[in-house]
Structures are given as C-alpha cells and as structure tokens.
mmCIF file of C-alpha atoms in Angstrom:
data_model
loop_
_atom_site.group_PDB
_atom_site.id
_atom_site.type_symbol
_atom_site.label_atom_id
_atom_site.label_comp_id
_atom_site.label_asym_id
_atom_site.label_seq_id
_atom_site.Cartn_x
_atom_site.Cartn_y
_atom_site.Cartn_z
ATOM 1 C CA MET A 1459 138.855 47.477 95.091
ATOM 2 C CA ILE A 1460 142.475 46.646 95.941
ATOM 3 C CA TRP A 1461 145.084 44.383 94.460
ATOM 4 C CA THR A 1462 146.250 41.880 97.051
ATOM 5 C CA ALA A 1463 147.821 38.451 97.321
ATOM 6 C CA GLY A 1464 145.614 35.566 96.272
ATOM 7 C CA PHE A 1465 148.606 33.211 96.187
ATOM 8 C CA ARG A 1466 152.209 33.369 97.311
ATOM 9 C CA THR A 1467 155.161 30.986 97.172
ATOM 10 C CA ALA A 1468 158.498 31.863 98.770
ATOM 11 C CA VAL A 1469 161.542 31.270 96.546
ATOM 12 C CA ILE A 1470 165.162 30.340 97.205
ATOM 13 C CA SER A 1471 168.481 30.453 95.397
ATOM 14 C CA PRO A 1472 169.634 27.357 93.489
ATOM 15 C CA TYR A 1473 173.210 28.221 94.468
ATOM 16 C CA GLU A 1474 172.950 27.609 98.209
ATOM 17 C CA GLN A 1475 175.295 25.169 99.924
ATOM 18 C CA ILE A 1476 172.480 23.365 101.739
ATOM 19 C CA GLN A 1477 170.264 21.768 99.089
ATOM 20 C CA LEU A 1478 167.300 19.623 100.082
ATOM 21 C CA THR A 1479 166.249 19.187 96.435
ATOM 22 C CA GLU A 1480 168.232 19.363 93.210
ATOM 23 C CA PRO A 1481 168.143 22.703 91.337
ATOM 24 C CA ARG A 1482 167.641 22.706 87.585
ATOM 25 C CA GLY A 1483 167.378 24.918 84.532
ATOM 26 C CA PHE A 1484 165.474 24.834 81.240
ATOM 27 C CA ALA A 1485 165.932 25.323 77.496
ATOM 28 C CA ASP A 1486 163.203 25.215 74.805
ATOM 29 C CA GLN A 1487 160.724 23.791 77.329
ATOM 30 C CA THR A 1488 157.229 24.449 78.606
ATOM 31 C CA VAL A 1489 156.724 24.397 82.379
ATOM 32 C CA ARG A 1490 153.156 24.001 83.630
ATOM 33 C CA GLN A 1491 152.498 24.508 87.346
ATOM 34 C CA VAL A 1492 149.493 24.249 89.642
ATOM 35 C CA LEU A 1493 148.978 27.259 91.912
ATOM 36 C CA HIS A 1494 146.394 26.600 94.642
ATOM 37 C CA MET A 1495 144.713 29.913 95.337
ATOM 38 C CA ALA A 1496 144.134 31.032 98.913
ATOM 39 C CA GLY A 1497 141.955 33.920 97.730
ATOM 40 C CA GLY A 1498 140.100 34.844 94.590
ATOM 41 C CA GLY A 1499 138.784 37.694 92.487
ATOM 42 C CA GLU A 1500 137.401 38.665 89.089
ATOM 43 C CA ARG A 1501 140.783 39.868 87.768
ATOM 44 C CA LEU A 1502 144.312 38.652 88.383
ATOM 45 C CA ARG A 1503 147.958 39.302 87.594
ATOM 46 C CA VAL A 1504 150.898 36.920 87.941
ATOM 47 C CA SER A 1505 154.292 37.760 89.453
ATOM 48 C CA LEU A 1506 157.333 36.069 87.910
ATOM 49 C CA THR A 1507 160.805 36.143 89.397
ATOM 50 C CA ASN A 1508 164.436 35.870 88.438
ATOM 51 C CA ARG A 1509 165.471 36.950 91.914
ATOM 52 C CA TYR A 1510 168.388 34.546 92.259
ATOM 53 C CA GLY A 1511 169.217 34.072 88.589
ATOM 54 C CA ARG A 1512 172.685 34.872 87.266
ATOM 55 C CA ALA A 1513 171.590 35.530 83.674
ATOM 56 C CA PRO A 1514 168.621 37.298 82.053
ATOM 57 C CA LEU A 1515 165.500 35.093 81.989
ATOM 58 C CA THR A 1516 163.564 35.086 78.719
ATOM 59 C CA ILE A 1517 159.925 33.993 78.779
ATOM 60 C CA ALA A 1518 158.639 33.789 75.212
ATOM 61 C CA ALA A 1519 155.018 33.389 76.298
ATOM 62 C CA ALA A 1520 152.977 32.678 79.418
ATOM 63 C CA ARG A 1521 149.413 31.529 79.940
ATOM 64 C CA ALA A 1522 147.040 31.250 82.891
ATOM 65 C CA ALA A 1523 144.006 28.962 83.118
ATOM 66 C CA THR A 1524 141.253 28.615 85.715
ATOM 67 C CA GLU A 1525 137.935 26.792 85.738
ATOM 68 C CA HIS A 1526 136.471 29.916 84.100
ATOM 69 C CA GLY A 1527 138.751 29.911 81.057
ATOM 70 C CA GLN A 1528 142.290 30.769 80.018
ATOM 71 C CA ALA A 1529 144.230 33.746 78.738
ATOM 72 C CA GLY A 1530 147.695 34.662 77.559
ATOM 73 C CA LEU A 1531 149.693 36.929 79.836
ATOM 74 C CA THR A 1532 151.264 40.152 78.640
ATOM 75 C CA PHE A 1533 153.880 42.394 80.202
ATOM 76 C CA ASP A 1534 153.542 46.062 79.327
ATOM 77 C CA GLY A 1535 151.494 44.846 76.383
ATOM 78 C CA ALA A 1536 154.078 42.353 75.071
ATOM 79 C CA GLU A 1537 153.911 38.567 75.167
ATOM 80 C CA ARG A 1538 157.672 38.166 75.397
ATOM 81 C CA LEU A 1539 159.464 39.143 78.588
ATOM 82 C CA THR A 1540 163.091 39.276 79.690
ATOM 83 C CA ILE A 1541 163.706 39.605 83.441
ATOM 84 C CA PRO A 1542 167.206 40.758 84.423
ATOM 85 C CA PRO A 1543 169.077 38.872 87.159
ATOM 86 C CA GLY A 1544 167.799 39.796 90.611
ATOM 87 C CA GLU A 1545 164.550 41.278 89.283
ATOM 88 C CA GLU A 1546 160.847 40.403 89.274
ATOM 89 C CA ALA A 1547 157.961 41.289 86.969
ATOM 90 C CA ALA A 1548 154.180 41.384 87.233
ATOM 91 C CA SER A 1549 151.924 40.660 84.278
ATOM 92 C CA ASP A 1550 149.309 43.059 83.034
ATOM 93 C CA PRO A 1551 145.938 42.463 84.737
ATOM 94 C CA ILE A 1552 143.620 40.018 82.962
ATOM 95 C CA ASP A 1553 139.892 39.459 83.273
ATOM 96 C CA LEU A 1554 140.003 35.832 84.399
ATOM 97 C CA PRO A 1555 137.957 34.987 87.487
ATOM 98 C CA VAL A 1556 139.423 32.601 90.037
ATOM 99 C CA ALA A 1557 137.779 31.390 93.226
ATOM 100 C CA PRO A 1558 139.345 30.953 96.667
ATOM 101 C CA GLY A 1559 140.455 27.338 97.020
ATOM 102 C CA ALA A 1560 140.577 26.820 93.246
ATOM 103 C CA ASP A 1561 143.642 25.943 91.166
ATOM 104 C CA LEU A 1562 145.242 28.220 88.617
ATOM 105 C CA LEU A 1563 147.405 26.567 85.951
ATOM 106 C CA LEU A 1564 150.387 28.661 84.940
ATOM 107 C CA SER A 1565 152.273 27.685 81.785
ATOM 108 C CA LEU A 1566 155.608 29.260 80.826
ATOM 109 C CA TYR A 1567 157.499 28.718 77.575
ATOM 110 C CA LEU A 1568 161.245 29.148 78.148
ATOM 111 C CA PRO A 1569 162.923 29.252 74.716
ATOM 112 C CA GLU A 1570 166.562 29.746 75.731
ATOM 113 C CA GLU A 1571 169.046 28.266 78.179
ATOM 114 C CA THR A 1572 167.967 29.674 81.525
ATOM 115 C CA GLY A 1573 170.711 28.638 83.904
ATOM 116 C CA LEU A 1574 169.642 27.351 87.307
ATOM 117 C CA ALA A 1575 166.140 28.527 88.199
ATOM 118 C CA THR A 1576 164.913 30.587 91.134
ATOM 119 C CA TYR A 1577 162.441 28.204 92.709
ATOM 120 C CA SER A 1578 160.234 26.997 95.578
ATOM 121 C CA HIS A 1579 161.837 23.727 96.469
ATOM 122 C CA MET A 1580 159.340 21.650 98.492
ATOM 123 C CA PRO A 1581 155.828 23.000 97.817
ATOM 124 C CA MET A 1582 154.105 19.589 97.807
ATOM 125 C CA GLU A 1583 152.962 20.260 94.249
ATOM 126 C CA THR A 1584 154.129 18.983 90.871
ATOM 127 C CA ALA A 1585 155.451 20.926 87.898
ATOM 128 C CA HIS A 1586 155.006 19.359 84.441
ATOM 129 C CA ILE A 1587 157.863 19.912 81.977
ATOM 130 C CA VAL A 1588 157.870 19.113 78.264
ATOM 131 C CA GLY A 1589 160.100 20.047 75.328
ATOM 132 C CA GLY A 1590 158.988 22.771 72.925
ATOM 133 C CA ASN A 1591 156.143 25.265 73.114
ATOM 134 C CA HIS A 1592 153.018 23.543 74.443
ATOM 135 C CA LEU A 1593 151.367 26.523 76.071
ATOM 136 C CA THR A 1594 147.993 25.854 74.462
ATOM 137 C CA SER A 1595 148.072 22.048 74.746
ATOM 138 C CA PRO A 1596 145.184 20.974 76.981
ATOM 139 C CA ALA A 1597 147.222 18.105 78.428
ATOM 140 C CA LEU A 1598 150.897 17.167 78.671
ATOM 141 C CA PRO A 1599 150.738 13.362 78.842
ATOM 142 C CA ASP A 1600 154.467 12.738 78.342
ATOM 143 C CA ALA A 1601 155.687 15.498 80.626
ATOM 144 C CA GLU A 1602 158.473 15.086 83.148
ATOM 145 C CA GLN A 1603 157.112 15.627 86.657
ATOM 146 C CA VAL A 1604 159.123 17.523 89.248
ATOM 147 C CA GLU A 1605 158.061 18.451 92.768
ATOM 148 C CA ALA A 1606 158.931 22.146 92.742
ATOM 149 C CA ARG A 1607 157.761 25.543 91.463
ATOM 150 C CA PHE A 1608 159.878 27.635 89.119
ATOM 151 C CA TYR A 1609 160.045 31.368 88.370
ATOM 152 C CA VAL A 1610 156.744 32.214 90.046
ATOM 153 C CA SER A 1611 156.340 34.142 93.291
ATOM 154 C CA GLY A 1612 152.648 34.951 93.431
ATOM 155 C CA VAL A 1613 149.277 35.810 91.976
ATOM 156 C CA ASP A 1614 147.475 39.017 92.906
ATOM 157 C CA VAL A 1615 143.697 39.291 92.721
ATOM 158 C CA LEU A 1616 141.411 42.312 92.600
ATOM 159 C CA ALA A 1617 139.394 42.140 95.812
ATOM 160 C CA PRO A 1618 137.042 44.416 97.803
ATOM 161 C CA ASP A 1619 138.693 47.201 99.795
ATOM 162 C CA ASP A 1620 137.884 45.557 103.131
ATOM 163 C CA THR A 1621 139.527 42.221 102.242
ATOM 164 C CA ALA A 1622 141.851 41.152 105.060
ATOM 165 C CA ILE A 1623 144.882 38.977 104.449
ATOM 166 C CA ALA A 1624 147.182 37.012 106.744
ATOM 167 C CA VAL A 1625 150.515 35.428 105.865
ATOM 168 C CA ALA A 1626 151.953 32.172 107.189
ATOM 169 C CA PHE A 1627 155.647 32.990 107.492
ATOM 170 C CA GLY A 1628 157.890 30.122 108.439
ATOM 171 C CA ASP A 1629 159.427 26.792 107.561
ATOM 172 C CA SER A 1630 158.414 23.361 106.248
ATOM 173 C CA TRP A 1631 155.526 23.111 108.698
ATOM 174 C CA PHE A 1632 153.835 25.832 106.662
ATOM 175 C CA GLU A 1633 155.235 24.938 103.225
ATOM 176 C CA GLY A 1634 153.675 21.515 103.744
ATOM 177 C CA VAL A 1635 156.468 18.913 103.802
ATOM 178 C CA GLY A 1636 155.044 15.569 104.901
ATOM 179 C CA SER A 1637 151.546 16.218 103.567
ATOM 180 C CA THR A 1638 150.244 14.463 100.468
ATOM 181 C CA THR A 1639 151.635 15.975 97.259
ATOM 182 C CA GLY A 1640 148.922 17.619 95.167
ATOM 183 C CA ALA A 1641 146.195 17.174 97.790
ATOM 184 C CA ASN A 1642 146.368 20.710 99.245
ATOM 185 C CA ASN A 1643 146.589 19.377 102.784
ATOM 186 C CA ARG A 1644 149.236 21.765 104.071
ATOM 187 C CA SER A 1645 148.484 23.300 107.473
ATOM 188 C CA VAL A 1646 147.767 26.628 105.733
ATOM 189 C CA ASP A 1647 145.215 24.950 103.444
ATOM 190 C CA PHE A 1648 143.387 23.474 106.444
ATOM 191 C CA LEU A 1649 143.446 26.871 108.152
ATOM 192 C CA ASN A 1650 141.904 28.533 105.090
ATOM 193 C CA ARG A 1651 139.084 25.983 105.127
ATOM 194 C CA ARG A 1652 138.220 27.129 108.652
ATOM 195 C CA LEU A 1653 138.051 30.848 107.833
ATOM 196 C CA LYS A 1654 134.720 32.541 107.182
ATOM 197 C CA ARG A 1655 136.326 35.742 105.880
ATOM 198 C CA GLY A 1656 139.692 36.621 104.348
ATOM 199 C CA TRP A 1657 142.479 34.150 103.776
ATOM 200 C CA VAL A 1658 146.069 33.183 104.572
ATOM 201 C CA VAL A 1659 148.812 33.049 101.942
ATOM 202 C CA ASN A 1660 151.728 30.665 102.410
ATOM 203 C CA GLN A 1661 155.313 31.949 102.624
ATOM 204 C CA GLY A 1662 156.834 28.838 104.199
ATOM 205 C CA ILE A 1663 160.271 27.575 103.126
ATOM 206 C CA ALA A 1664 161.364 24.081 104.113
ATOM 207 C CA GLY A 1665 164.644 24.346 106.012
ATOM 208 C CA ASN A 1666 164.239 28.068 106.663
ATOM 209 C CA ARG A 1667 165.712 29.567 109.820
ATOM 210 C CA LEU A 1668 164.940 32.532 112.026
ATOM 211 C CA LEU A 1669 168.540 33.609 112.537
ATOM 212 C CA ARG A 1670 170.772 32.324 109.718
ATOM 213 C CA ASP A 1671 170.554 32.031 105.939
ATOM 214 C CA GLU A 1672 170.037 28.668 104.273
ATOM 215 C CA VAL A 1673 167.742 27.254 103.450
ATOM 216 C CA GLY A 1674 166.569 30.567 101.939
ATOM 217 C CA GLU A 1675 167.258 33.972 103.417
ATOM 218 C CA HIS A 1676 166.629 33.912 107.162
ATOM 219 C CA ALA A 1677 163.351 35.246 108.524
ATOM 220 C CA LEU A 1678 164.573 38.651 109.621
ATOM 221 C CA ALA A 1679 166.222 39.184 106.215
ATOM 222 C CA ARG A 1680 163.208 38.183 104.114
ATOM 223 C CA PHE A 1681 160.529 39.802 106.279
ATOM 224 C CA ASP A 1682 160.217 42.962 104.168
ATOM 225 C CA HIS A 1683 159.977 41.112 100.846
ATOM 226 C CA ASP A 1684 157.820 38.148 101.890
ATOM 227 C CA VAL A 1685 155.573 39.825 104.479
ATOM 228 C CA LEU A 1686 155.492 43.615 104.339
ATOM 229 C CA SER A 1687 155.083 43.736 100.552
ATOM 230 C CA ILE A 1688 151.580 42.205 100.740
ATOM 231 C CA PRO A 1689 148.809 44.837 100.397
ATOM 232 C CA GLY A 1690 145.934 44.591 102.867
ATOM 233 C CA LEU A 1691 147.914 42.447 105.295
ATOM 234 C CA THR A 1692 146.644 42.457 108.883
ATOM 235 C CA HIS A 1693 148.181 39.371 110.561
ATOM 236 C CA VAL A 1694 151.381 37.322 110.349
ATOM 237 C CA LEU A 1695 151.615 33.780 111.704
ATOM 238 C CA VAL A 1696 155.123 32.495 112.417
ATOM 239 C CA HIS A 1697 156.613 29.038 112.947
ATOM 240 C CA PHE A 1698 160.397 29.041 113.211
ATOM 241 C CA GLY A 1699 163.048 27.364 115.309
ATOM 242 C CA ILE A 1700 163.274 23.715 114.299
ATOM 243 C CA ASN A 1701 165.922 24.417 111.675
ATOM 244 C CA ASP A 1702 167.872 26.807 113.899
ATOM 245 C CA LEU A 1703 168.109 23.939 116.388
ATOM 246 C CA GLY A 1704 168.448 20.974 114.029
ATOM 247 C CA LEU A 1705 170.161 21.967 110.780
ATOM 248 C CA PRO A 1706 173.492 22.915 112.404
ATOM 249 C CA GLY A 1707 173.842 19.328 113.608
ATOM 250 C CA MET A 1708 174.075 18.117 110.009
ATOM 251 C CA SER A 1709 177.347 20.047 109.658
ATOM 252 C CA GLY A 1710 178.641 19.510 113.165
ATOM 253 C CA GLU A 1711 177.834 23.028 114.392
ATOM 254 C CA PRO A 1712 176.155 23.758 117.746
ATOM 255 C CA PRO A 1713 172.437 24.599 117.607
ATOM 256 C CA ALA A 1714 171.195 28.126 118.167
ATOM 257 C CA THR A 1715 170.818 28.978 121.842
ATOM 258 C CA SER A 1716 167.437 29.584 123.443
ATOM 259 C CA ASP A 1717 168.509 33.158 124.257
ATOM 260 C CA ALA A 1718 169.411 33.863 120.642
ATOM 261 C CA LEU A 1719 166.082 32.475 119.407
ATOM 262 C CA ILE A 1720 164.122 34.497 121.950
ATOM 263 C CA GLU A 1721 165.902 37.684 120.858
ATOM 264 C CA GLY A 1722 165.151 36.798 117.219
ATOM 265 C CA PHE A 1723 161.460 36.297 117.963
ATOM 266 C CA LYS A 1724 161.368 39.635 119.807
ATOM 267 C CA ALA A 1725 162.922 41.350 116.789
ATOM 268 C CA LEU A 1726 160.380 39.725 114.466
ATOM 269 C CA ALA A 1727 157.486 40.830 116.680
ATOM 270 C CA HIS A 1728 158.887 44.372 116.825
ATOM 271 C CA ARG A 1729 159.055 44.518 113.021
ATOM 272 C CA ALA A 1730 155.453 43.292 112.760
ATOM 273 C CA HIS A 1731 154.139 45.780 115.299
ATOM 274 C CA GLN A 1732 156.015 48.641 113.615
ATOM 275 C CA ALA A 1733 153.983 47.785 110.506
ATOM 276 C CA ASP A 1734 150.708 47.671 112.497
ATOM 277 C CA LEU A 1735 150.425 43.916 112.030
ATOM 278 C CA LYS A 1736 149.237 41.439 114.627
ATOM 279 C CA ILE A 1737 151.676 38.566 115.083
ATOM 280 C CA LEU A 1738 150.662 35.049 116.109
ATOM 281 C CA ALA A 1739 153.517 32.777 117.155
ATOM 282 C CA ALA A 1740 153.572 28.996 117.088
ATOM 283 C CA THR A 1741 155.441 26.995 119.648
ATOM 284 C CA ILE A 1742 158.287 25.016 118.066
ATOM 285 C CA GLY A 1743 157.130 21.579 116.985
ATOM 286 C CA PRO A 1744 158.710 18.365 118.310
ATOM 287 C CA PHE A 1745 161.534 16.734 116.380
ATOM 288 C CA ALA A 1746 163.176 14.181 118.704
ATOM 289 C CA GLY A 1747 162.405 11.352 116.278
ATOM 290 C CA ALA A 1748 164.033 12.978 113.249
ATOM 291 C CA VAL A 1749 165.599 10.315 111.027
ATOM 292 C CA TYR A 1750 168.098 12.761 109.506
ATOM 293 C CA PRO A 1751 171.597 12.545 111.042
ATOM 294 C CA GLY A 1752 172.501 15.239 113.563
ATOM 295 C CA ILE A 1753 169.081 16.944 113.658
ATOM 296 C CA SER A 1754 167.912 15.726 117.055
ATOM 297 C CA THR A 1755 170.390 16.553 119.839
ATOM 298 C CA PRO A 1756 169.932 16.875 123.616
ATOM 299 C CA GLU A 1757 171.067 20.507 123.385
ATOM 300 C CA GLY A 1758 168.618 21.353 120.623
ATOM 301 C CA LEU A 1759 165.685 19.653 122.335
ATOM 302 C CA ALA A 1760 166.456 21.397 125.623
ATOM 303 C CA ALA A 1761 166.540 24.761 123.842
ATOM 304 C CA ARG A 1762 163.184 23.964 122.192
ATOM 305 C CA ARG A 1763 161.590 23.394 125.603
ATOM 306 C CA GLU A 1764 163.045 26.652 126.959
ATOM 307 C CA VAL A 1765 161.886 28.710 123.991
ATOM 308 C CA ASN A 1766 158.421 27.142 124.063
ATOM 309 C CA ASP A 1767 158.048 27.935 127.766
ATOM 310 C CA TRP A 1768 158.879 31.545 126.912
ATOM 311 C CA ILE A 1769 156.495 31.682 123.920
ATOM 312 C CA ARG A 1770 153.623 30.391 126.087
ATOM 313 C CA THR A 1771 154.137 33.020 128.803
ATOM 314 C CA THR A 1772 155.453 36.133 127.050
ATOM 315 C CA ASP A 1773 153.396 39.157 126.056
ATOM 316 C CA THR A 1774 155.668 39.742 123.036
ATOM 317 C CA PHE A 1775 153.062 38.371 120.613
ATOM 318 C CA ASP A 1776 149.414 39.213 120.074
ATOM 319 C CA ALA A 1777 148.533 35.536 120.350
ATOM 320 C CA VAL A 1778 150.126 32.100 120.520
ATOM 321 C CA PHE A 1779 149.025 28.869 118.850
ATOM 322 C CA ASP A 1780 150.472 25.901 120.683
ATOM 323 C CA VAL A 1781 151.424 23.648 117.810
ATOM 324 C CA ALA A 1782 153.822 21.637 119.978
ATOM 325 C CA ARG A 1783 151.054 20.572 122.379
ATOM 326 C CA ALA A 1784 148.649 19.910 119.520
ATOM 327 C CA VAL A 1785 150.902 17.388 117.766
ATOM 328 C CA GLU A 1786 153.204 15.956 120.456
ATOM 329 C CA ASN A 1787 153.195 12.393 121.701
ATOM 330 C CA PRO A 1788 151.599 12.711 125.163
ATOM 331 C CA GLU A 1789 153.880 9.953 126.474
ATOM 332 C CA ALA A 1790 157.034 11.558 125.031
ATOM 333 C CA PRO A 1791 156.477 15.267 124.267
ATOM 334 C CA ASP A 1792 159.750 15.750 122.376
ATOM 335 C CA TYR A 1793 158.329 13.392 119.717
ATOM 336 C CA ILE A 1794 155.472 13.883 117.246
ATOM 337 C CA ASP A 1795 152.384 11.795 117.992
ATOM 338 C CA PRO A 1796 152.842 8.663 115.816
ATOM 339 C CA ALA A 1797 149.354 9.176 114.325
ATOM 340 C CA LEU A 1798 150.383 12.639 113.102
ATOM 341 C CA ASP A 1799 153.970 11.857 112.010
ATOM 342 C CA SER A 1800 154.744 11.811 108.281
ATOM 343 C CA GLY A 1801 157.239 9.027 108.965
ATOM 344 C CA ASP A 1802 160.450 11.008 109.319
ATOM 345 C CA GLY A 1803 159.987 12.122 112.919
ATOM 346 C CA MET A 1804 160.222 15.781 111.910
ATOM 347 C CA HIS A 1805 157.242 16.592 109.702
ATOM 348 C CA LEU A 1806 153.479 16.265 109.949
ATOM 349 C CA ASN A 1807 151.235 14.065 107.819
ATOM 350 C CA ASP A 1808 147.852 15.292 106.606
ATOM 351 C CA LYS A 1809 146.205 14.707 110.000
ATOM 352 C CA GLY A 1810 149.086 16.460 111.710
ATOM 353 C CA ALA A 1811 148.791 19.438 109.376
ATOM 354 C CA GLN A 1812 145.103 19.663 110.239
ATOM 355 C CA ALA A 1813 145.930 19.521 113.964
ATOM 356 C CA MET A 1814 148.409 22.366 113.465
ATOM 357 C CA ALA A 1815 145.732 24.459 111.740
ATOM 358 C CA ASP A 1816 143.186 23.628 114.421
ATOM 359 C CA ALA A 1817 145.579 24.969 117.088
ATOM 360 C CA VAL A 1818 144.895 28.498 115.813
ATOM 361 C CA ASN A 1819 142.116 30.207 117.768
ATOM 362 C CA LEU A 1820 140.150 32.002 115.070
ATOM 363 C CA GLU A 1821 139.169 34.710 117.560
ATOM 364 C CA THR A 1822 142.849 35.758 117.512
ATOM 365 C CA LEU A 1823 142.835 35.675 113.703
ATOM 366 C CA ALA A 1824 139.838 37.892 113.058
ATOM 367 C CA LEU A 1825 140.320 38.841 109.414
#
C-alpha cells in the first residue's frame, strides 16, 4: 500500500497585487469546507498549509467527516497545532474510509487572529464560516458562505501499490471557473468520471501563468511542489497560456510572445520527462470574447494561434488534447462556442468543461 493524493487544491498568497477574489482572515471561527475526492481509500490524512502566512497559524482542533463517519484529526498525537509561517503539516493517519467521487467535510476551529489566509481562490466550492467552536455541529445553518478554500492543500489516501495518479496542472480551465459552484462539474471532474482506473487530482489556479508569477507562482516555479511531490504520479496534463496572453493587457503590458511560451512549454516538458512522467498538453483555449478589459488583443490572439499550431505538430509532448478545437465556435475559432461559454467569453460552462474532458484520448492517459 502507498500513500498518495486523493485530493489536491493549489494555494496562493493573499498578498499578491493581482487579486481576483478578496483575501480574508479568521478569529474564533469554525471553517467547514467540502473537499471532493478524486480518489479514495480506507485510511486518510489531511495536509494543512500556512505557506503564505506571515504569522504562526493556530488550529485548536480539526475534524474530518465522510459518508462512513467522522473523526478528529491529530498532529503528532495532539489535537492542537501551530504551523509556522511558510510551513505545512500533515495530520496523523485516521481509519476513515472515503470513496472516489465522494465528498469529505473538513472542519477547522481557528481560535486566534490568523492574519490573511493562504487559500485556493476560485475552486467553485463553498466554505461555511461561523463564530465559535462548532466542529461537532452537524449543520451550520447561520454560517457565512464564501467561495474559496482556506488552509488546506490536500488529502492523502492509503491505496494499493499499483495505483496510478495523474495531475491536472494549469489555470482556471482546470480549477473550474465558469462551472456550477458545488456541482463538481469542473473539467477534471468530468475526466475522472471517464476513467476506469486511477484518477486525476486538480492543481489548477485561476489566473495562473506559465512564465510569470501572479496569480500564484508561475508554472515552472510551482512544478516541484504541486506536481513532483505527488507519490505514484505517472502523468501530468497541462493547460497554460491564456493568462500569459491576456492578463498583461489589464495592466497595459504586452502579452507574452509565442516564442517565449513555446520555450516555457519545452522547459515544462523537459522537467516532466526528467521525472519519468508522461506529459499531455492542451491547446490554448479561445478567449476573443472575454468581457474583461484588455484581455483580448489582436497580438495575444495571434500568439495563441501560433502556439497552438506548434502544440499540434511538435513531438515535445507525449500527447496533445485539442481543447481549442473541442470548444471553439466553428464560425469564429478565436471565440468559445456560445453553447459552451460560461457567459464571460473566457471560461467554460458545465457543457464546455465536459467537452474539454472529452478531448482527452484515454489511450494516451493509461493509468
């Protein structure tokens, strides 16, 4: 048996200049979060993080619940935990079965002023926040609801030795922006429903870039932490480029060049192959209809076409999944098909997320 990732969620700093959601902190509050498990096992352990915190994080108590029961978490045998700034901690293993595709409820009681929280900012899931210690309360009817995850980076499960894991490493098109909140209709969720064996954990960050920090550390910087740290990993799926081409326009900067993106993708593939991983690359999705100012520019769209032509013809990757073709408007390929558009011209709705997942040839993702 091996410990491997049953759930992952990539985190960002609350102190970045580009903020797509509002950071927050806590004091004398319980935070209850839904973690949708990609994989399952008979035992589990939860990873908590203060990676971007500027003060020690005190967790007075933590509790996990699945359809098979609930249990308090301990850390080196103690209920109370303090995580120094920049650090992470894993709970002691607990005998609490959880199934692939099931939800795990994680409740944290934060007794002291935390400062701004390390968080996942657009996970298409809701955290429930209530004053005081309500770890054992079966329901939190008066809770504040916030679309984010706080202080959690993953759940490991004890799985058979031959369990194979893939990671979806990318931007909002993996994290799930545009899909229905709480419905588990991210592209990665649809992909997991197609798999007969193994599973894919989600390390998407909305706004994330291949070449430059913000939103989150850029792909080449976070590759070791968010990809290579996963035991049993065999494949990495990547979708990057939209934010390298679009985000600079919001601040009046030029978009990344096609040459720079191609070199970045080559570096990412080299890192994957050095680690004996197979890498599957997505073509860059269309974004000509983006409603956000400065995102869609002639230069950025031209670079997208150039990079996609390269992705489709290069032997740099082990396989390609042509997301752009799967979701584009056939009459205007720089635009998302209106039936698959979330409404902002830049993100996919539930049907679009399913089309993205269906673009993956499962023969190239043999887990």
